[in-house]
Amino acid sequence: MSIDVRTAAPGPRPNPERPAPGAPVKLPGTGGQQQTGWSIGDRIGLAAAWFCGISLCVAAVAIVGFMAWKGVQYLHLEMLTSSPEASLDQSTSGGFLDPLVGTLILTLIGVGIAIPVGVGIAVWLTEYGRPAGLARLVESGVEIVAGTPSIVLAIFGLLVFQQSFMGVFSFTAEGGAVFGRSFLTAGSMMALIALPLVIGATREALHSIPRHVREASYALGKDKASTIRRVLLPSARSGIATGATLGMGRICGDTAIVVVLLGASMQTTPEEGFGGLLRGTGSTLTSYVYNNSPSGEGNAPEKAYAAAFVLLMIVLLLNFAVGLIGKRNKPQWN
Amino acid sequence: MELKEEQTQNGSAPGAEVPPLRQIVVESETVPIRVGDYAGPPDPEYGREPWQLNAGLDSDPIWVEERMRTEALSIAYGGKVAVSAVDLEVNSGEVLALIGPSGCGKTTLLRSLNRLVELTPAARRTGRIILDNQDVDTFDVTRLRSRVGMLFQQPNPFPMSIFDNVAYGLRERGSKKPRRKQLEPIVVDALERAGLWDEVSSNLNHPALALSGGQQQRLCIARSLAVSPEVLLLDEPCSALDPISTGIIEETIVELRNEVAIVIVTHNLQQAARIADRVAFMYLGDMVEYGPAGQVFGAPREARTQEYVGGGFG
């Protein structure tokens, strides 16, 4: 994470024939003497750049270090395998198996929707994109979704999924009121969070495929659909995976949608009938941390720190995976 | 699929010493064969002028027949004319080199022969392109492109195995069919003709992009040959390669002209002199001179050709 300022440093390159920095020299064609070397402004700028870079490192190390210290202190293995219980005493309030599984389910639903939809949009934008006006409209749509705060998405989702014809996605109370909160409804809003990342990474991957690779496929008598399916999508695979993994990281870390649309219940509560778990409510690590933190209702900081540490590890692991995916399996043409 | 059946017939039959000649499906009339108009080493019996002879490598005499022809072909991008009223003959049994300075329209001309130029939205074409006495506009563009193959400047194997690359053109859209067993003889034959078989026979399942640049380019040749084209278009195929790979590709090209009509765009005049039987010199969209390689290089009729082959254009 450190910034290598040596390569970015302004001023002349080291040159053995050049006089020492600061020494006045006569340069041909400049009409007079010029000061070489770094001015005081450059020096201050360089120092500031160093300082900023190191500060960021300190912040990153502090987050991981502090969470690791607290996490190792409070995290016990049985917390990962036991459900949360209603108790004021932190020693009897159980673990966070349900939130952990909830995070997993929600992430899978989110990327499960976001990958096919996002890849489809990216392929259309990159390979077809006509009429141009429609393409621009789709692009701004993607930007709007990307820029919408997740709490707004959550409220919007609640509005949509509480409509009576959306009853199949969640619990319907006696009298016909649709609850609107379930893994499915939260997952589909989570998909909107991951979608711009999937679209962006896929588009970038498709753009990086040289034109002559597409033409080589056409030159073998293949049509566009076949080229997309057999050449372009396999070539963009690592880009798609990168986007999906970034999206998973975002879904894991989102709290607002969970609180509003998943119910943020203490335990996972499946509904009766087909797909009961998906139509039921639950919680994730983020809502668990929020509810147990001093600002939440639980006031169980030990549990909050332990869960936050697990969440941080999951997200860091995903980011690490992004780096790995980006390096491997990416086709390289000259 | 019609194509598939032809492929299977044309694949190397086990035990056959000489690969069977390609059957060319001519739907209208038969193609006139101009007997005696062959490229090859000097043959005093035919009394040919020295400059009419194949400029380059030693090879046996081969029949020359017309495969493709353009009639008053013009291509413009927007309002800018890139190729103007070009009449060109492409013969099987010959290597035709298109030479000329950058921007003279030779690549556009080449790309129009398999209608790849139509992928550029601004491109407009007038004039006719005839393949085996049929206007290319009358057939399906995908069918045309499987009959007129193309090789690009940069080696561009697809990100799949060596086998799948060669089999790519033979498989139906999006599916793995026909199965590997059926395709194997064709793939092996194509790799042999491209001179790559000995190097890759043990690792057909390895990723194609792990090959060296020269091997990748020969793989691309094999990929084109697998669909049994009648014409092969080469767009500066050696410009990204080292001299040794270039030499191997040139040998492959010269061997291939027995079976496929070859059109090559090249900036490298030495290369054109080494491998071409016929040369077309283009300048600012015009076809200035078209003739046997020995004549164009040895005794050019036009002053502009003289200047260019003598290095005058720089």
XYZ file of C-alpha atoms in Angstrom:
648
model
C 0.000 0.000 0.000
C 2.953 2.308 0.332
C 3.426 4.783 -2.438
C 6.759 4.585 -4.152
C 7.515 8.253 -4.410
C 10.897 7.739 -5.995
C 9.433 6.893 -9.352
C 6.928 9.706 -9.135
C 9.394 12.318 -7.958
C 9.454 15.521 -9.961
C 12.655 17.145 -11.083
C 15.494 15.990 -13.268
C 16.639 12.399 -13.465
C 19.967 11.593 -11.851
C 22.659 12.410 -14.324
C 26.341 12.139 -13.465
C 27.192 15.070 -15.689
C 24.723 17.338 -13.997
C 25.880 19.639 -11.208
C 24.612 19.131 -7.687
C 21.008 20.149 -6.999
C 20.667 23.781 -6.319
C 23.861 24.754 -8.111
C 23.333 27.489 -10.713
C 24.032 26.310 -14.254
C 23.854 27.869 -17.629
C 21.434 26.149 -19.934
C 21.697 26.751 -23.654
C 18.813 28.597 -25.228
C 17.219 29.771 -22.010
C 18.848 33.154 -22.003
C 20.312 32.982 -18.581
C 21.035 31.064 -15.462
C 18.560 28.532 -14.190
C 18.230 26.861 -10.881
C 18.223 23.088 -11.154
C 17.086 20.744 -8.427
C 13.969 20.892 -6.314
C 12.267 24.040 -5.161
C 11.026 24.365 -1.606
C 7.439 23.847 -2.852
C 8.377 20.558 -4.482
C 10.074 19.414 -1.306
C 7.018 20.213 0.806
C 4.778 18.470 -1.702
C 6.943 15.387 -1.659
C 6.969 15.314 2.131
C 3.179 15.677 2.179
C 2.811 12.784 -0.272
C 5.028 10.622 1.920
C 3.046 11.570 4.981
C -0.299 10.787 3.364
C 0.865 7.426 2.107
C 2.237 6.408 5.465
C -0.888 7.648 7.277
C -3.035 5.415 5.158
C -0.844 2.449 5.998
C -1.109 3.299 9.675
C -4.898 3.488 9.417
C -5.113 0.148 7.585
C -2.787 -1.585 10.013
C -4.679 -0.059 12.958
C -8.042 -1.366 11.703
C -6.796 -4.877 11.115
C -4.621 -4.910 14.225
C -7.286 -3.559 16.556
C -9.976 -5.867 15.221
C -7.604 -8.824 15.398
C -6.686 -8.006 18.987
C -10.323 -7.653 20.042
C -11.420 -10.537 17.869
C -8.884 -13.032 19.171
C -9.707 -11.910 22.682
C -13.466 -12.517 22.428
C -13.880 -14.997 19.603
C -14.507 -18.580 20.613
C -14.997 -21.424 18.235
C -18.447 -22.266 19.623
C -19.627 -18.796 18.587
C -19.343 -19.925 14.989
C -21.471 -23.007 15.631
C -24.197 -21.777 17.983
C -27.248 -19.646 17.380
C -27.795 -16.317 19.100
C -29.954 -16.474 22.237
C -31.944 -13.745 23.938
C -29.937 -12.881 27.029
C -28.584 -9.774 28.663
C -25.540 -11.666 29.818
C -22.890 -11.914 27.147
C -21.792 -15.338 28.358
C -25.203 -16.866 27.671
C -26.318 -14.968 24.561
C -25.000 -17.638 22.217
C -22.926 -17.308 19.068
C -23.540 -16.018 15.586
C -24.075 -19.080 13.453
C -27.330 -17.692 12.083
C -25.865 -14.343 10.977
C -22.913 -16.150 9.434
C -25.172 -18.432 7.400
C -27.412 -15.439 6.657
C -24.457 -13.537 5.181
C -23.648 -16.552 3.029
C -27.199 -17.031 1.751
C -27.726 -13.360 1.031
C -24.407 -13.090 -0.801
C -25.193 -16.112 -2.932
C -28.641 -14.800 -3.849
C -27.185 -11.375 -4.622
C -24.398 -12.527 -6.940
C -26.617 -15.285 -8.314
C -28.871 -12.576 -9.697
C -26.176 -10.002 -10.419
C -23.885 -12.209 -12.530
C -26.298 -13.228 -15.310
C -28.017 -9.843 -15.417
C -24.748 -7.896 -15.223
C -22.964 -9.989 -17.837
C -25.958 -9.663 -20.124
C -26.001 -5.884 -19.777
C -22.238 -5.640 -20.257
C -22.301 -7.808 -23.369
C -25.134 -5.801 -24.843
C -23.408 -2.499 -24.104
C -20.027 -3.597 -25.434
C -20.939 -5.764 -28.393
C -24.223 -4.249 -29.575
C -24.984 -0.941 -27.866
C -27.323 0.269 -30.568
C -29.302 2.461 -30.789
C -26.702 4.680 -29.174
C -29.350 6.606 -27.273
C -30.610 3.473 -25.577
C -27.048 2.472 -24.701
C -26.478 5.860 -23.076
C -29.725 5.447 -21.181
C -28.642 2.033 -19.912
C -25.267 3.450 -18.906
C -26.856 6.232 -16.903
C -29.207 3.678 -15.366
C -26.201 1.692 -14.189
C -24.658 4.856 -12.767
C -27.843 5.764 -10.940
C -28.068 2.318 -9.378
C -24.387 2.461 -8.468
C -24.803 5.850 -6.843
C -27.977 5.156 -4.898
C -27.335 4.776 -1.153
C -28.185 1.279 -0.006
C -30.696 2.566 2.566
C -32.629 4.141 -0.296
C -32.503 0.852 -2.205
C -33.768 -0.854 0.935
C -36.753 1.459 1.393
C -37.519 1.193 -2.316
C -37.329 -2.590 -2.084
C -39.730 -2.610 0.822
C -42.146 -0.500 -1.203
C -41.948 -2.881 -4.135
C -42.056 -6.155 -2.285
C -44.935 -5.153 -0.015
C -47.227 -4.974 -3.029
C -49.775 -7.741 -2.857
C -48.664 -9.371 -6.127
C -45.154 -9.738 -4.650
C -46.522 -11.901 -1.871
C -44.780 -14.994 -3.152
C -41.395 -13.600 -2.134
C -42.132 -13.187 1.559
C -44.499 -13.887 4.441
C -48.123 -12.887 4.019
C -50.021 -12.165 7.229
C -53.645 -13.083 7.801
C -55.731 -10.447 6.120
C -53.374 -10.286 3.143
C -50.745 -7.787 4.286
C -47.465 -8.708 2.618
C -44.491 -8.506 4.973
C -41.971 -7.773 2.202
C -38.974 -8.843 4.255
C -37.135 -12.048 3.356
C -33.855 -13.409 2.050
C -35.284 -13.212 -1.457
C -36.338 -9.578 -1.273
C -33.139 -8.500 0.488
C -31.095 -10.602 -1.932
C -32.626 -9.011 -4.988
C -31.829 -5.531 -3.673
C -28.325 -6.735 -2.816
C -28.039 -7.771 -6.459
C -28.463 -4.104 -7.383
C -25.445 -3.279 -5.220
C -23.289 -5.906 -6.928
C -24.656 -5.253 -10.411
C -22.633 -2.128 -11.319
C -19.440 -3.857 -10.205
C -20.169 -6.923 -12.321
C -21.102 -4.754 -15.302
C -18.016 -2.576 -14.937
C -15.558 -5.444 -14.620
C -17.151 -7.409 -17.465
C -17.167 -4.414 -19.781
C -13.546 -3.731 -19.009
C -12.664 -7.353 -19.719
C -14.572 -7.308 -23.015
C -12.966 -4.020 -24.020
C -9.515 -5.451 -23.393
C -10.074 -8.223 -25.954
C -8.463 -6.958 -29.167
C -10.743 -6.410 -32.138
C -8.770 -8.830 -34.267
C -9.693 -11.682 -31.932
C -13.373 -11.086 -32.673
C -12.574 -10.757 -36.364
C -10.658 -14.034 -36.291
C -13.826 -15.736 -35.146
C -15.923 -14.026 -37.820
C -13.279 -14.952 -40.393
C -13.858 -18.604 -39.544
C -17.479 -18.253 -40.546
C -18.914 -17.749 -37.070
C -21.649 -15.281 -36.317
C -21.737 -12.769 -33.515
C -23.718 -14.871 -31.055
C -21.357 -17.771 -31.445
C -18.339 -15.490 -31.092
C -19.687 -14.009 -27.876
C -20.454 -17.384 -26.421
C -17.371 -19.334 -27.422
C -14.663 -16.653 -27.497
C -15.605 -13.446 -25.731
C -17.277 -14.760 -22.591
C -14.545 -17.349 -21.903
C -11.972 -14.587 -22.391
C -13.832 -12.312 -20.000
C -14.182 -15.005 -17.368
C -11.600 -13.591 -14.996
C -13.094 -10.114 -15.345
C -16.540 -11.457 -14.535
C -15.132 -13.298 -11.531
C -13.382 -10.148 -10.346
C -16.596 -8.147 -10.586
C -18.587 -10.843 -8.826
C -16.062 -11.074 -6.006
C -16.022 -7.317 -5.541
C -19.806 -7.437 -5.479
C -19.738 -10.178 -2.860
C -17.544 -7.989 -0.698
C -20.027 -5.142 -0.985
C -22.993 -7.393 -0.196
C -21.245 -8.867 2.844
C -20.587 -5.400 4.166
C -23.990 -3.839 3.634
C -26.139 -3.189 6.704
C -29.038 -0.996 5.610
C -30.704 -3.529 3.348
C -30.411 -6.227 6.001
C -31.986 -4.072 8.691
C -34.853 -2.933 6.480
C -35.467 -5.894 4.186
C -34.244 -8.983 5.994
C -35.833 -8.189 9.292
C -32.482 -8.402 11.103
C -34.114 -10.947 13.371
C -31.961 -12.597 15.959
C -32.345 -16.065 14.495
C -33.029 -17.227 10.985
C -36.794 -17.816 10.800
C -37.928 -19.851 7.794
C -41.491 -19.606 6.539
C -43.653 -22.600 5.879
C -43.998 -24.014 2.423
C -41.771 -24.213 -0.606
C -38.510 -22.285 -0.341
C -39.371 -21.447 3.228
C -35.852 -20.465 4.211
C -35.545 -18.040 1.322
C -38.933 -16.524 2.063
C -38.102 -16.245 5.753
C -36.263 -13.572 7.679
C -32.868 -13.604 9.319
C -29.806 -11.533 9.939
C -26.249 -11.149 8.745
C -22.967 -10.403 10.430
C -23.380 -6.691 9.744
C -26.770 -6.441 11.422
C -25.502 -8.656 14.245
C -22.577 -6.331 14.846
C -24.883 -3.327 14.734
C -27.393 -4.851 17.134
C -24.753 -5.943 19.611
C -22.633 -2.829 19.473
C -22.995 -0.244 22.225
C -25.146 1.834 19.894
C -27.511 -1.050 19.182
C -30.040 -2.611 21.474
C -27.964 -5.584 22.583
C -25.052 -3.752 24.162
C -22.839 -6.807 23.928
C -19.570 -5.375 22.644
C -17.664 -8.636 23.032
C -19.986 -10.341 20.579
C -19.872 -7.331 18.289
C -16.068 -7.317 18.189
C -15.877 -11.052 17.578
C -18.429 -10.896 14.748
C -16.825 -7.783 13.260
C -13.495 -9.576 13.194
C -15.020 -12.526 11.336
C -16.715 -10.138 8.893
C -13.465 -8.273 8.293
C -11.667 -11.533 7.607
C -14.319 -12.585 5.101
C -14.134 -9.287 3.228
C -10.320 -9.198 3.259
C -10.287 -12.749 1.940
C -12.604 -11.720 -0.879
C -10.359 -8.771 -1.736
C -7.358 -11.078 -1.709
C -9.235 -13.384 -4.061
C -9.879 -10.463 -6.410
C -6.133 -9.889 -6.681
C -5.504 -13.573 -7.372
C -8.241 -13.842 -9.984
C -7.009 -10.727 -11.745
C -3.516 -12.159 -12.074
C -4.463 -15.628 -13.214
C -6.430 -16.960 -16.168
C -6.487 -13.700 -18.030
C -5.791 -14.326 -21.705
C -2.960 -12.168 -22.996
C -2.631 -11.312 -26.640
C 0.299 -9.312 -27.934
C -24.317 -29.483 -41.718
C -23.068 -29.512 -45.254
C -19.701 -28.153 -44.339
C -19.058 -30.939 -41.899
C -19.586 -33.656 -44.459
C -17.141 -32.062 -46.811
C -14.657 -31.797 -44.013
C -14.883 -35.441 -43.194
C -14.336 -36.379 -46.804
C -11.388 -34.128 -47.113
C -9.676 -35.160 -43.910
C -6.561 -37.221 -44.293
C -7.579 -40.768 -44.968
C -5.545 -43.223 -42.940
C -2.790 -44.785 -44.974
C -2.984 -42.270 -47.785
C 0.428 -40.929 -48.635
C -0.666 -37.809 -50.406
C -3.427 -35.730 -48.845
C -6.415 -35.897 -51.172
C -7.061 -32.837 -53.242
C -9.764 -30.570 -52.031
C -13.056 -30.878 -53.794
C -14.227 -27.488 -54.796
C -17.942 -27.153 -55.017
C -18.709 -25.005 -58.002
C -22.356 -24.383 -58.232
C -22.581 -22.779 -61.666
C -20.035 -23.389 -64.381
C -16.723 -25.094 -64.098
C -13.746 -22.882 -63.540
C -11.543 -22.501 -66.599
C -8.120 -23.929 -66.028
C -5.403 -22.120 -67.835
C -3.086 -24.934 -68.760
C 0.537 -24.052 -68.800
C 0.230 -20.955 -66.703
C 1.984 -22.369 -63.719
C 4.380 -21.029 -61.216
C 7.473 -22.969 -60.532
C 11.099 -23.401 -61.428
C 12.248 -22.521 -64.936
C 11.005 -24.883 -67.586
C 12.673 -24.152 -70.941
C 10.093 -26.230 -72.822
C 7.418 -23.654 -72.173
C 9.636 -20.872 -73.376
C 8.682 -18.480 -70.615
C 10.404 -15.191 -70.078
C 12.739 -15.211 -67.083
C 10.639 -12.676 -65.208
C 7.533 -14.789 -65.480
C 8.991 -17.438 -63.281
C 8.308 -17.877 -59.648
C 10.609 -15.535 -57.850
C 11.327 -17.676 -54.894
C 11.610 -21.102 -53.490
C 12.067 -24.290 -55.410
C 8.942 -26.298 -55.804
C 7.296 -28.574 -58.295
C 5.174 -27.078 -61.062
C 1.566 -26.705 -60.047
C -1.653 -25.879 -61.789
C -2.896 -22.369 -61.556
C -6.585 -21.577 -61.754
C -8.706 -18.630 -60.939
C -10.457 -18.695 -57.598
C -11.458 -15.155 -56.931
C -11.805 -11.974 -58.897
C -12.767 -8.405 -58.159
C -14.438 -6.208 -60.748
C -14.200 -2.445 -60.342
C -14.077 -2.861 -56.595
C -14.173 0.421 -54.691
C -14.380 0.924 -50.959
C -14.851 4.191 -49.158
C -14.914 5.020 -45.472
C -17.388 7.829 -45.116
C -16.349 10.060 -47.995
C -12.748 8.906 -48.093
C -11.961 6.472 -50.872
C -9.651 3.715 -49.675
C -9.762 1.437 -52.702
C -10.816 2.665 -56.106
C -11.906 0.511 -59.038
C -9.610 -2.409 -58.488
C -9.665 -5.424 -60.801
C -7.768 -8.270 -59.287
C -7.447 -11.971 -59.914
C -6.650 -14.418 -57.170
C -5.441 -17.771 -58.421
C -5.006 -21.016 -56.623
C -1.529 -22.392 -56.899
C -0.124 -18.911 -56.466
C 0.838 -16.534 -53.746
C -0.362 -13.037 -54.518
C 1.349 -10.262 -52.580
C -0.286 -6.882 -52.110
C 2.400 -4.284 -51.568
C 2.372 -0.545 -51.205
C 2.985 2.211 -48.691
C 0.931 2.513 -45.488
C -2.613 3.696 -46.054
C -2.671 2.675 -49.708
C -5.738 0.482 -49.195
C -4.157 -2.928 -49.424
C -5.487 -4.119 -46.071
C -8.930 -2.728 -46.907
C -8.839 -4.586 -50.200
C -7.839 -7.778 -48.416
C -10.549 -7.409 -45.791
C -13.167 -6.819 -48.442
C -12.477 -10.221 -50.000
C -14.127 -11.994 -47.070
C -16.463 -9.064 -46.404
C -14.805 -8.370 -43.069
C -14.642 -4.728 -44.056
C -18.407 -4.608 -43.570
C -17.841 -4.721 -39.817
C -16.724 -1.111 -40.099
C -20.035 0.758 -40.122
C -18.782 3.628 -42.312
C -17.408 1.394 -45.057
C -19.232 1.421 -48.414
C -18.417 -0.947 -51.233
C -19.202 -0.829 -54.912
C -18.167 -3.263 -57.599
C -18.270 -7.016 -57.576
C -16.297 -9.741 -55.871
C -16.524 -13.127 -57.558
C -15.656 -16.390 -55.882
C -15.721 -19.404 -58.178
C -17.877 -17.552 -60.707
C -20.401 -16.504 -58.077
C -20.922 -13.054 -56.677
C -20.024 -13.196 -52.994
C -23.039 -11.060 -52.142
C -25.253 -13.957 -53.162
C -24.093 -16.200 -50.397
C -24.414 -16.118 -46.694
C -21.547 -14.154 -45.205
C -20.637 -16.919 -42.755
C -20.442 -19.392 -45.642
C -18.207 -17.001 -47.573
C -15.901 -16.594 -44.610
C -15.492 -20.305 -44.154
C -14.436 -20.496 -47.816
C -12.142 -17.484 -47.608
C -10.011 -17.767 -44.477
C -7.954 -15.017 -42.910
C -4.844 -14.635 -40.808
C -4.141 -11.463 -38.875
C -1.164 -9.322 -38.028
C -1.104 -10.424 -34.405
C -1.338 -14.114 -33.586
C -4.769 -14.446 -31.990
C -5.537 -17.945 -30.797
C -8.667 -18.185 -28.695
C -8.289 -18.790 -24.965
C -8.929 -22.506 -25.210
C -6.897 -25.630 -25.863
C -4.863 -26.169 -29.024
C -7.303 -28.828 -30.178
C -10.348 -26.661 -29.544
C -8.770 -23.775 -31.419
C -8.357 -25.825 -34.561
C -11.754 -27.450 -34.125
C -13.429 -24.095 -33.471
C -14.526 -23.431 -37.028
C -15.901 -26.931 -37.438
C -18.127 -26.958 -34.422
C -21.636 -25.757 -34.402
C -22.541 -22.676 -32.498
C -21.986 -22.921 -28.783
C -21.891 -26.694 -28.666
C -19.175 -29.275 -28.366
C -20.498 -31.141 -31.365
C -19.319 -32.813 -33.474
C -17.419 -34.838 -30.956
C -13.673 -34.888 -30.607
C -13.291 -38.318 -32.173
C -14.939 -37.192 -35.405
C -12.881 -34.025 -35.596
C -9.542 -35.499 -34.690
C -8.417 -36.487 -38.229
C -9.247 -33.021 -39.576
C -7.494 -31.275 -36.700
C -4.398 -33.422 -37.065
C -4.359 -32.868 -40.816
C -4.689 -29.103 -40.399
C -1.888 -29.003 -37.842
C 0.319 -31.059 -40.151
C -0.334 -28.776 -43.084
C 0.460 -25.766 -40.936
C 3.729 -27.420 -39.916
C 2.863 -27.436 -36.247
C 1.935 -31.053 -35.636
C 5.381 -32.259 -34.543
C 5.605 -29.546 -31.924
C 2.162 -29.906 -30.378
C 1.171 -33.535 -30.980
C 1.773 -34.450 -27.347
C -0.035 -31.512 -25.796
C -3.169 -30.866 -27.776
C -5.004 -30.062 -24.570
C -2.634 -27.345 -23.448
C -3.822 -23.755 -23.659
C -3.063 -22.254 -27.035
C -1.993 -18.938 -25.540
C 0.953 -20.666 -23.852
C 2.590 -21.291 -27.249
C 5.270 -18.991 -28.621
C 4.295 -16.215 -31.021
C 5.405 -18.104 -34.122
C 3.654 -21.271 -32.997
C 0.513 -19.270 -32.262
C 0.542 -17.866 -35.772
C 0.926 -21.335 -37.260
C -1.897 -22.486 -35.017
C -3.999 -19.709 -36.522
C -3.066 -21.018 -39.974
C -4.147 -24.504 -38.904
C -7.375 -23.073 -37.522
C -8.125 -21.503 -40.890
C -7.114 -24.600 -42.852
C -9.374 -26.835 -40.771
C -12.462 -25.357 -42.426
C -10.953 -26.092 -45.882
C -10.864 -22.595 -47.324
C -10.267 -22.054 -51.006
C -8.599 -18.721 -50.461
C -6.431 -17.684 -47.524
C -5.962 -13.991 -46.790
C -2.883 -13.044 -44.802
C -2.643 -9.562 -43.332
C 1.035 -8.984 -42.574
C 1.199 -12.321 -40.785
C 4.855 -12.031 -39.835
C 5.033 -8.454 -38.643
C 4.869 -9.477 -34.985
C 7.298 -12.377 -35.320
C 11.034 -12.903 -35.085
C 13.066 -13.766 -38.214
C 13.194 -17.499 -37.508
C 9.437 -17.795 -37.006
C 8.968 -15.625 -40.067
C 11.061 -18.056 -42.117
C 9.013 -21.017 -40.924
C 5.733 -19.247 -41.712
C 7.009 -18.311 -45.182
C 7.896 -21.921 -45.916
C 4.463 -22.973 -44.742
C 2.822 -20.400 -46.993
C 4.777 -21.527 -50.043
C 3.833 -25.146 -49.395
C 0.200 -24.234 -48.898
C -0.237 -22.495 -52.221
C -0.563 -25.928 -53.806
C -3.921 -26.292 -52.115
C -5.126 -22.781 -51.342
C -5.027 -19.509 -53.197
C -3.044 -17.156 -50.998
C -3.220 -13.392 -50.819
C -0.700 -11.749 -48.535
C -0.438 -8.109 -47.550
C 3.098 -7.252 -46.642
C 5.254 -4.225 -45.995
C 8.315 -6.300 -46.389
C 9.435 -6.233 -50.022
C 12.052 -8.918 -49.428
C 9.314 -11.149 -48.105
C 7.144 -10.476 -51.130
C 10.086 -11.271 -53.397
C 10.791 -14.482 -51.501
C 7.331 -15.994 -51.531
C 5.098 -14.263 -54.051
C 4.301 -15.513 -57.535
C 2.295 -12.455 -58.384
C 2.490 -8.980 -56.965
C -0.026 -6.165 -56.950
C 1.355 -2.739 -56.145
C -1.133 -0.297 -54.706
C -0.765 3.408 -54.184
C -3.393 5.752 -52.718
C -6.187 3.289 -53.352
C -5.258 2.580 -56.961
C -3.888 -0.661 -58.232
C -0.849 0.680 -60.026
C 0.636 -2.547 -61.243
C -0.285 -6.201 -61.190
C 1.929 -8.895 -62.593
C 4.274 -11.779 -61.969
C 6.617 -11.109 -59.074
C 9.735 -11.251 -61.203
C 8.340 -8.638 -63.544
C 7.081 -6.238 -60.870
C 10.350 -6.359 -58.981
C 12.666 -6.808 -61.942
C 11.101 -4.751 -64.696
C 8.268 -2.599 -63.344
C 6.197 -0.911 -66.014
C 5.068 2.046 -63.911
C 7.310 4.766 -62.586
C 5.587 4.692 -59.189
C 6.270 0.983 -58.830
C 9.851 1.553 -59.845
C 10.174 4.220 -57.175
C 8.575 2.088 -54.477
C 10.402 -1.159 -55.082
C 13.572 0.855 -55.420
C 12.909 2.391 -52.012
C 11.860 5.767 -53.367
C 8.727 6.022 -51.230
C 10.582 5.306 -48.020
